[in-house]
Short mmCIF file of N, CA and C in Angstrom, two decimals:
data_model
loop_
_atom_site.label_atom_id
_atom_site.label_comp_id
_atom_site.label_asym_id
_atom_site.label_seq_id
_atom_site.Cartn_x
_atom_site.Cartn_y
_atom_site.Cartn_z
N MET A 1 -11.31 10.29 8.80
CA MET A 1 -11.34 10.29 7.41
C MET A 1 -11.75 9.75 6.88
N GLU A 2 -12.22 9.83 5.78
CA GLU A 2 -13.44 9.24 4.95
C GLU A 2 -12.55 7.75 4.75
N ALA A 3 -12.83 6.35 4.46
CA ALA A 3 -12.01 5.91 3.47
C ALA A 3 -11.74 5.73 1.73
N MET A 4 -10.88 5.38 1.29
CA MET A 4 -10.53 5.67 0.16
C MET A 4 -10.39 4.45 -1.06
N ILE A 5 -11.88 4.14 -1.31
CA ILE A 5 -12.43 3.20 -2.13
C ILE A 5 -11.50 3.25 -3.63
N GLN A 6 -10.47 2.24 -3.84
CA GLN A 6 -9.81 2.17 -5.26
C GLN A 6 -10.13 0.53 -6.21
N SER A 7 -10.62 0.70 -7.44
CA SER A 7 -10.53 -0.71 -8.27
C SER A 7 -8.95 -1.19 -8.43
N VAL A 8 -9.15 -2.33 -8.15
CA VAL A 8 -7.90 -2.95 -8.50
C VAL A 8 -8.33 -4.03 -8.91
N PHE A 9 -6.89 -4.68 -10.35
CA PHE A 9 -7.25 -5.69 -10.69
C PHE A 9 -6.48 -7.23 -10.32
N LEU A 10 -7.52 -8.38 -10.10
CA LEU A 10 -7.04 -9.25 -8.94
C LEU A 10 -5.75 -10.22 -10.08
N ARG A 11 -4.43 -10.65 -9.92
CA ARG A 11 -3.71 -11.09 -11.04
C ARG A 11 -3.82 -12.04 -10.35
N SER A 12 -3.56 -12.36 -8.95
CA SER A 12 -2.92 -13.80 -8.76
C SER A 12 -2.97 -13.49 -7.59
N VAL A 13 -3.58 -15.31 -6.86
CA VAL A 13 -3.70 -15.28 -5.59
C VAL A 13 -2.57 -16.37 -5.15
N SER A 14 -1.22 -16.01 -4.39
CA SER A 14 -0.56 -17.27 -3.84
C SER A 14 -1.15 -19.06 -3.61
N ASP A 15 -0.14 -20.03 -3.93
CA ASP A 15 -0.42 -21.24 -3.95
C ASP A 15 -0.56 -21.64 -2.26
N SER A 16 0.63 -21.23 -1.67
CA SER A 16 1.05 -21.55 -0.63
C SER A 16 0.53 -20.17 0.76
N ILE A 17 0.83 -19.14 0.48
CA ILE A 17 0.25 -18.32 1.47
C ILE A 17 -1.27 -17.37 0.78
N GLU A 18 -2.74 -17.78 1.34
CA GLU A 18 -3.80 -17.21 0.80
C GLU A 18 -3.79 -16.24 0.70
N GLU A 19 -3.28 -15.55 1.96
CA GLU A 19 -3.25 -13.73 2.35
C GLU A 19 -2.67 -13.05 1.08
N GLU A 20 -1.32 -14.24 0.04
CA GLU A 20 -0.68 -12.77 -0.39
C GLU A 20 -0.84 -13.24 -1.77
N MET A 21 -1.72 -11.99 -2.03
CA MET A 21 -2.22 -11.30 -3.44
C MET A 21 -1.40 -10.35 -4.62
N GLU A 22 -1.75 -11.14 -5.63
CA GLU A 22 -0.77 -9.66 -6.69
C GLU A 22 -2.04 -8.91 -7.20
N ILE A 23 -1.74 -7.81 -7.19
CA ILE A 23 -2.77 -6.95 -8.15
C ILE A 23 -2.10 -6.00 -8.97
N GLN A 24 -3.21 -5.06 -9.48
CA GLN A 24 -2.74 -3.98 -10.74
C GLN A 24 -3.64 -2.93 -10.07
N VAL A 25 -3.07 -1.79 -10.10
CA VAL A 25 -4.20 -1.06 -9.98
C VAL A 25 -3.36 0.32 -10.59
N GLY A 26 -3.47 0.99 -11.29
CA GLY A 26 -2.92 1.95 -12.15
C GLY A 26 -1.98 1.42 -12.97
N ASP A 27 -1.00 1.48 -13.11
CA ASP A 27 0.10 1.34 -13.79
C ASP A 27 1.00 0.62 -12.36
N LEU A 28 0.52 0.59 -11.48
CA LEU A 28 1.60 -0.55 -9.92
C LEU A 28 1.41 -1.44 -10.21
N ALA A 29 1.78 -2.30 -10.30
CA ALA A 29 1.48 -4.07 -10.07
C ALA A 29 1.95 -4.16 -8.65
N LEU A 30 1.47 -4.48 -7.47
CA LEU A 30 1.65 -4.91 -6.37
C LEU A 30 1.41 -6.49 -5.86
N THR A 31 2.55 -7.03 -4.33
CA THR A 31 2.27 -7.85 -3.86
C THR A 31 1.23 -7.43 -2.53
N CYS A 32 0.69 -7.76 -2.03
CA CYS A 32 -0.25 -7.39 -0.96
C CYS A 32 -0.78 -8.27 0.15
N PHE A 33 -0.82 -8.27 1.29
CA PHE A 33 -1.48 -9.19 2.27
C PHE A 33 -2.87 -8.42 2.76
N ALA A 34 -3.76 -9.60 2.30
CA ALA A 34 -4.78 -9.26 2.26
C ALA A 34 -5.34 -9.82 3.54
N PHE A 35 -5.72 -8.45 4.45
CA PHE A 35 -5.81 -8.37 5.75
C PHE A 35 -7.33 -8.62 5.88
N TYR A 36 -8.44 -8.15 5.21
CA TYR A 36 -9.89 -8.16 5.07
C TYR A 36 -10.19 -9.10 3.64
N CYS A 37 -11.02 -9.97 3.74
CA CYS A 37 -11.48 -10.37 2.72
C CYS A 37 -13.35 -10.93 3.22
N PRO A 38 -14.04 -10.23 3.04
CA PRO A 38 -15.34 -11.21 3.66
C PRO A 38 -15.93 -12.27 2.52
N HIS A 39 -15.31 -11.94 1.41
CA HIS A 39 -15.76 -13.02 1.01
C HIS A 39 -14.90 -14.07 -0.53
N LYS A 40 -15.47 -14.91 -0.70
CA LYS A 40 -14.31 -14.92 -1.89
C LYS A 40 -13.81 -14.00 -3.22
N VAL A 41 -12.89 -13.93 -3.46
CA VAL A 41 -12.38 -13.39 -4.37
C VAL A 41 -11.63 -14.72 -5.52
N HIS A 42 -11.81 -14.23 -6.79
CA HIS A 42 -10.92 -14.72 -8.49
C HIS A 42 -10.43 -13.96 -8.74
N GLU A 43 -9.08 -14.71 -9.24
CA GLU A 43 -8.21 -14.38 -10.01
C GLU A 43 -8.94 -13.41 -11.52
N GLY A 44 -8.42 -12.31 -11.72
CA GLY A 44 -9.02 -11.71 -13.34
C GLY A 44 -10.25 -10.78 -13.28
N ILE A 45 -10.08 -10.00 -11.68
CA ILE A 45 -11.46 -9.77 -11.78
C ILE A 45 -11.22 -8.41 -10.95
N HIS A 46 -12.07 -7.39 -11.06
CA HIS A 46 -11.57 -6.41 -10.56
C HIS A 46 -12.79 -6.06 -9.33
N TYR A 47 -12.05 -5.20 -8.25
CA TYR A 47 -12.96 -5.51 -7.00
C TYR A 47 -12.26 -4.24 -6.17
N PRO A 48 -13.66 -3.14 -5.48
CA PRO A 48 -13.22 -2.13 -4.70
C PRO A 48 -12.60 -2.58 -3.14
N VAL A 49 -11.72 -2.05 -3.24
CA VAL A 49 -10.71 -2.48 -1.61
C VAL A 49 -9.73 -1.32 -1.77
N GLU A 50 -9.36 -1.15 -0.19
CA GLU A 50 -8.46 -0.07 0.49
C GLU A 50 -7.40 -0.78 1.04
N LEU A 51 -6.41 0.20 0.67
CA LEU A 51 -4.84 0.12 0.63
C LEU A 51 -4.83 0.77 1.96
N SER A 52 -3.90 0.38 2.47
CA SER A 52 -3.23 1.05 3.47
C SER A 52 -1.74 0.27 3.59
N VAL A 53 -1.29 0.64 4.75
CA VAL A 53 0.69 0.05 4.78
C VAL A 53 0.49 -0.49 6.34
N TYR A 54 1.33 -1.30 6.47
CA TYR A 54 1.39 -1.61 8.22
C TYR A 54 3.15 -1.82 8.45
N LEU A 55 3.19 -1.12 9.38
CA LEU A 55 5.04 -1.27 9.78
C LEU A 55 5.25 -2.14 11.23
N HIS A 56 6.03 -2.74 11.69
CA HIS A 56 6.45 -3.83 12.51
C HIS A 56 6.90 -2.93 13.51
N ASP A 57 8.07 -2.18 13.26
CA ASP A 57 8.72 -1.20 13.59
C ASP A 57 8.61 0.00 13.54
N ASP A 58 9.62 0.80 13.53
CA ASP A 58 9.64 2.25 13.60
C ASP A 58 9.32 2.93 11.87
N LEU A 59 8.90 3.77 11.91
CA LEU A 59 8.90 4.38 10.82
C LEU A 59 9.76 4.90 9.79
N ALA A 60 10.57 4.29 8.88
CA ALA A 60 11.57 4.79 8.34
C ALA A 60 11.50 6.28 7.05
N ILE A 61 11.76 7.36 7.50
CA ILE A 61 11.41 8.40 6.33
C ILE A 61 12.41 8.53 5.62
N ARG A 62 12.17 9.37 4.20
CA ARG A 62 13.59 9.47 3.82
C ARG A 62 12.92 10.85 3.11
N PRO A 63 13.31 12.21 3.19
CA PRO A 63 12.59 13.08 2.63
C PRO A 63 13.52 13.46 0.80
N VAL A 64 12.80 12.99 -0.04
CA VAL A 64 13.45 13.55 -1.60
C VAL A 64 13.29 15.00 -2.31
N ASN A 65 13.09 15.00 -3.46
CA ASN A 65 13.11 15.76 -4.01
C ASN A 65 11.38 16.28 -4.15
N ASP A 66 11.24 17.03 -4.32
CA ASP A 66 10.03 17.14 -5.03
C ASP A 66 9.80 16.73 -6.58
N ASP A 67 10.62 16.67 -7.46
CA ASP A 67 10.64 15.51 -8.91
C ASP A 67 10.84 14.91 -8.64
N GLU A 68 11.47 13.93 -7.91
CA GLU A 68 11.57 12.58 -7.80
C GLU A 68 10.32 11.90 -8.24
N PRO A 69 10.29 10.77 -8.79
CA PRO A 69 9.00 9.98 -9.53
C PRO A 69 8.52 9.08 -8.25
N SER A 70 6.85 9.16 -8.80
CA SER A 70 6.51 8.12 -7.04
C SER A 70 6.91 7.09 -7.73
N SER A 71 6.83 5.88 -6.46
CA SER A 71 7.42 4.61 -6.60
C SER A 71 7.12 3.35 -5.75
N ALA A 72 7.03 2.65 -6.28
CA ALA A 72 6.70 1.56 -5.11
C ALA A 72 7.93 0.00 -5.74
N VAL A 73 8.85 0.30 -4.95
CA VAL A 73 10.02 -1.13 -4.93
C VAL A 73 9.46 -1.81 -4.30
N ARG A 74 9.79 -3.22 -4.91
CA ARG A 74 9.63 -4.54 -3.58
C ARG A 74 10.88 -4.70 -3.15
N VAL A 75 11.23 -5.07 -2.00
CA VAL A 75 11.84 -5.42 -1.26
C VAL A 75 12.36 -7.09 -0.79
N ASP A 76 13.23 -7.29 -1.80
CA ASP A 76 12.98 -8.76 -1.52
C ASP A 76 12.23 -9.64 -1.98
N ASP A 77 12.51 -11.01 -1.28
CA ASP A 77 10.53 -11.63 -2.09
C ASP A 77 9.29 -11.49 -1.27
N GLY A 78 9.28 -10.62 -0.23
CA GLY A 78 8.21 -10.78 0.98
C GLY A 78 7.55 -9.49 0.79
N PHE A 79 6.88 -9.12 1.88
CA PHE A 79 5.34 -7.95 1.57
C PHE A 79 6.01 -6.44 1.50
N SER A 80 7.84 -6.41 2.31
CA SER A 80 8.27 -4.75 2.08
C SER A 80 8.38 -4.55 0.80
N TYR A 81 7.90 -3.16 0.97
CA TYR A 81 8.53 -1.79 0.24
C TYR A 81 8.86 -0.63 0.25
N ASP A 82 9.27 -0.20 -0.56
CA ASP A 82 9.96 1.59 -0.50
C ASP A 82 9.05 1.97 -1.48
N LEU A 83 8.18 3.26 -0.31
CA LEU A 83 7.15 3.49 -1.25
C LEU A 83 7.55 4.77 -1.64
N THR A 84 8.09 5.64 -2.66
CA THR A 84 7.92 7.59 -2.70
C THR A 84 6.44 7.76 -3.09
N GLY A 85 6.36 8.86 -2.46
CA GLY A 85 5.26 9.57 -2.94
C GLY A 85 4.77 10.66 -2.09
N VAL A 86 3.73 11.18 -2.28
CA VAL A 86 2.85 12.54 -1.49
C VAL A 86 2.50 12.37 -0.13
N VAL A 87 3.02 12.64 1.10
CA VAL A 87 1.69 12.64 2.31
C VAL A 87 0.76 14.28 1.78
N ARG A 88 -0.72 13.42 1.75
CA ARG A 88 -1.75 14.10 1.50
C ARG A 88 -2.73 13.94 2.93
N GLY A 89 -2.46 14.42 3.58
CA GLY A 89 -3.21 14.62 4.92
C GLY A 89 -2.93 13.35 5.55
N ALA A 90 -4.01 12.43 5.44
CA ALA A 90 -3.97 10.84 6.10
C ALA A 90 -3.51 9.86 4.90
N LYS A 91 -3.51 9.91 3.70
CA LYS A 91 -2.95 9.04 2.84
C LYS A 91 -1.63 9.42 1.84
N PHE A 92 -1.12 8.88 1.30
CA PHE A 92 -0.11 8.52 1.04
C PHE A 92 -0.14 8.45 -0.58
N GLU A 93 -0.03 9.09 -1.12
CA GLU A 93 -0.24 9.17 -2.72
C GLU A 93 1.18 8.79 -3.60
N VAL A 94 1.00 7.56 -4.28
CA VAL A 94 2.24 6.98 -5.19
C VAL A 94 1.52 6.69 -6.52
N ASP A 95 1.74 7.76 -7.33
CA ASP A 95 1.50 7.34 -8.91
C ASP A 95 -0.57 7.09 -9.20
N GLY A 96 -0.33 7.44 -8.17
CA GLY A 96 -2.26 7.86 -8.65
C GLY A 96 -3.20 7.25 -7.76
N VAL A 97 -2.20 6.06 -6.74
CA VAL A 97 -2.67 5.07 -5.81
C VAL A 97 -2.55 5.69 -4.57
N TYR A 98 -3.76 5.28 -3.89
CA TYR A 98 -3.60 5.78 -2.46
C TYR A 98 -3.74 5.23 -0.94
N PHE A 99 -2.66 5.19 -0.30
CA PHE A 99 -2.25 4.24 0.85
C PHE A 99 -2.81 5.18 2.30
N ASP A 100 -3.57 4.54 2.54
CA ASP A 100 -4.16 4.96 4.14
C ASP A 100 -3.04 4.94 5.05
N ILE A 101 -2.70 5.94 5.63
CA ILE A 101 -1.21 6.28 6.83
C ILE A 101 -1.98 6.85 7.98
N GLU A 102 -3.17 6.62 8.03
CA GLU A 102 -3.53 7.43 9.36
C GLU A 102 -2.91 7.02 10.67
N GLU A 103 -2.80 5.77 10.55
CA GLU A 103 -1.96 4.94 11.83
C GLU A 103 -0.05 5.68 11.77
N LEU A 104 0.46 6.75 11.68
CA LEU A 104 1.72 6.97 10.84
C LEU A 104 1.67 8.40 10.49
N LEU A 105 -0.01 8.94 10.94
CA LEU A 105 0.81 10.11 11.14
C LEU A 105 1.38 10.95 12.86
N ASP A 106 0.68 10.36 13.64
CA ASP A 106 1.04 11.11 15.25
C ASP A 106 2.10 10.88 15.50
N GLY A 107 2.91 11.71 16.59
CA GLY A 107 4.12 11.36 17.11
C GLY A 107 5.34 12.33 16.55
N PRO A 108 6.47 12.17 17.73
CA PRO A 108 7.47 13.36 16.64
C PRO A 108 7.95 12.24 15.84
N ASP A 109 8.09 11.10 15.56
CA ASP A 109 8.67 10.68 13.75
C ASP A 109 7.08 10.60 13.23
N GLY A 110 6.26 11.09 13.28
CA GLY A 110 5.02 10.45 11.75
C GLY A 110 5.05 12.25 10.99
N LEU A 111 4.24 10.98 10.13
CA LEU A 111 4.27 11.78 8.79
C LEU A 111 3.59 13.48 8.49
N SER A 112 2.94 13.05 9.38
CA SER A 112 2.26 14.55 9.77
C SER A 112 2.98 15.74 9.15
N ALA A 113 4.20 15.68 9.57
CA ALA A 113 5.08 16.69 9.23
C ALA A 113 5.21 16.75 8.16
N TYR A 114 5.04 15.81 6.97
CA TYR A 114 5.08 15.82 5.85
C TYR A 114 4.37 16.02 4.68
N ASP A 115 3.57 16.58 5.50
CA ASP A 115 2.14 17.01 4.56
C ASP A 115 2.45 17.58 3.61
N GLY A 116 1.90 17.55 1.82
CA GLY A 116 2.05 17.82 0.95
C GLY A 116 3.83 17.64 0.29
N SER A 117 4.69 17.19 1.19
CA SER A 117 5.55 17.11 0.80
C SER A 117 5.82 15.44 0.03
N THR A 118 7.02 15.59 -0.88
CA THR A 118 7.40 13.49 -1.45
C THR A 118 8.54 12.98 -0.65
N VAL A 119 8.18 11.95 0.00
CA VAL A 119 8.87 11.19 0.77
C VAL A 119 9.09 9.90 0.15
N CYS A 120 10.15 9.15 0.97
CA CYS A 120 10.45 7.57 0.88
C CYS A 120 10.15 7.02 1.96
N ILE A 121 9.37 6.27 2.10
CA ILE A 121 8.82 5.41 3.69
C ILE A 121 8.97 3.77 2.87
N ARG A 122 9.52 3.15 4.30
CA ARG A 122 9.77 1.34 4.30
C ARG A 122 8.87 1.14 4.97
N VAL A 123 7.56 0.07 3.99
CA VAL A 123 6.88 -0.43 4.57
C VAL A 123 7.30 -2.11 4.64
N ASP A 124 6.47 -2.63 5.84
CA ASP A 124 6.87 -4.12 6.22
C ASP A 124 5.98 -4.78 5.06
N ARG A 125 4.51 -4.05 5.21
CA ARG A 125 3.36 -4.90 3.95
C ARG A 125 2.83 -3.91 3.66
N ILE A 126 2.12 -3.38 2.34
CA ILE A 126 0.58 -3.34 1.79
C ILE A 126 -0.54 -4.20 2.05
N GLN A 127 -1.60 -3.80 3.03
CA GLN A 127 -2.63 -4.40 3.12
C GLN A 127 -3.44 -3.91 1.94
N ILE A 128 -4.75 -4.92 1.95
CA ILE A 128 -5.64 -4.62 1.05
C ILE A 128 -6.57 -5.08 2.08
N ALA A 129 -8.04 -4.86 2.02
CA ALA A 129 -9.18 -4.66 2.02
C ALA A 129 -10.18 -4.88 1.38
N PHE A 130 -10.78 -6.06 1.30
CA PHE A 130 -11.86 -6.08 -0.11
C PHE A 130 -13.44 -5.38 0.68
N VAL A 131 -14.07 -4.59 -0.13
CA VAL A 131 -15.16 -3.66 0.57
C VAL A 131 -16.52 -4.50 -0.16
#
């Protein structure tokens, strides 16, 4: 599957954890983990990136009504989020923002069975790769 490159606005970089970055993409403000950053980045600038999700453990999927609004709700002060959106092949769409979920599709508890459906998933972190 082809990468989904999106433009994000880098709001801030954490002083204590250099991989922790706050971004704005569309209407969503997200705290992400920068797992690939081949060049120095600066706050207040737009960058092309790919967003993906990471799980430490099993995937928790909660089907919701199709009219449920998309959302990204941060869990505590960490990197975890409850994401409500639509599974679209190997992407997960939340309010017009796309996350790569290819690694979460397969297996008996994978997201492939929910293609085209609105679900809520809990992720351990949202990862950002600068391109």
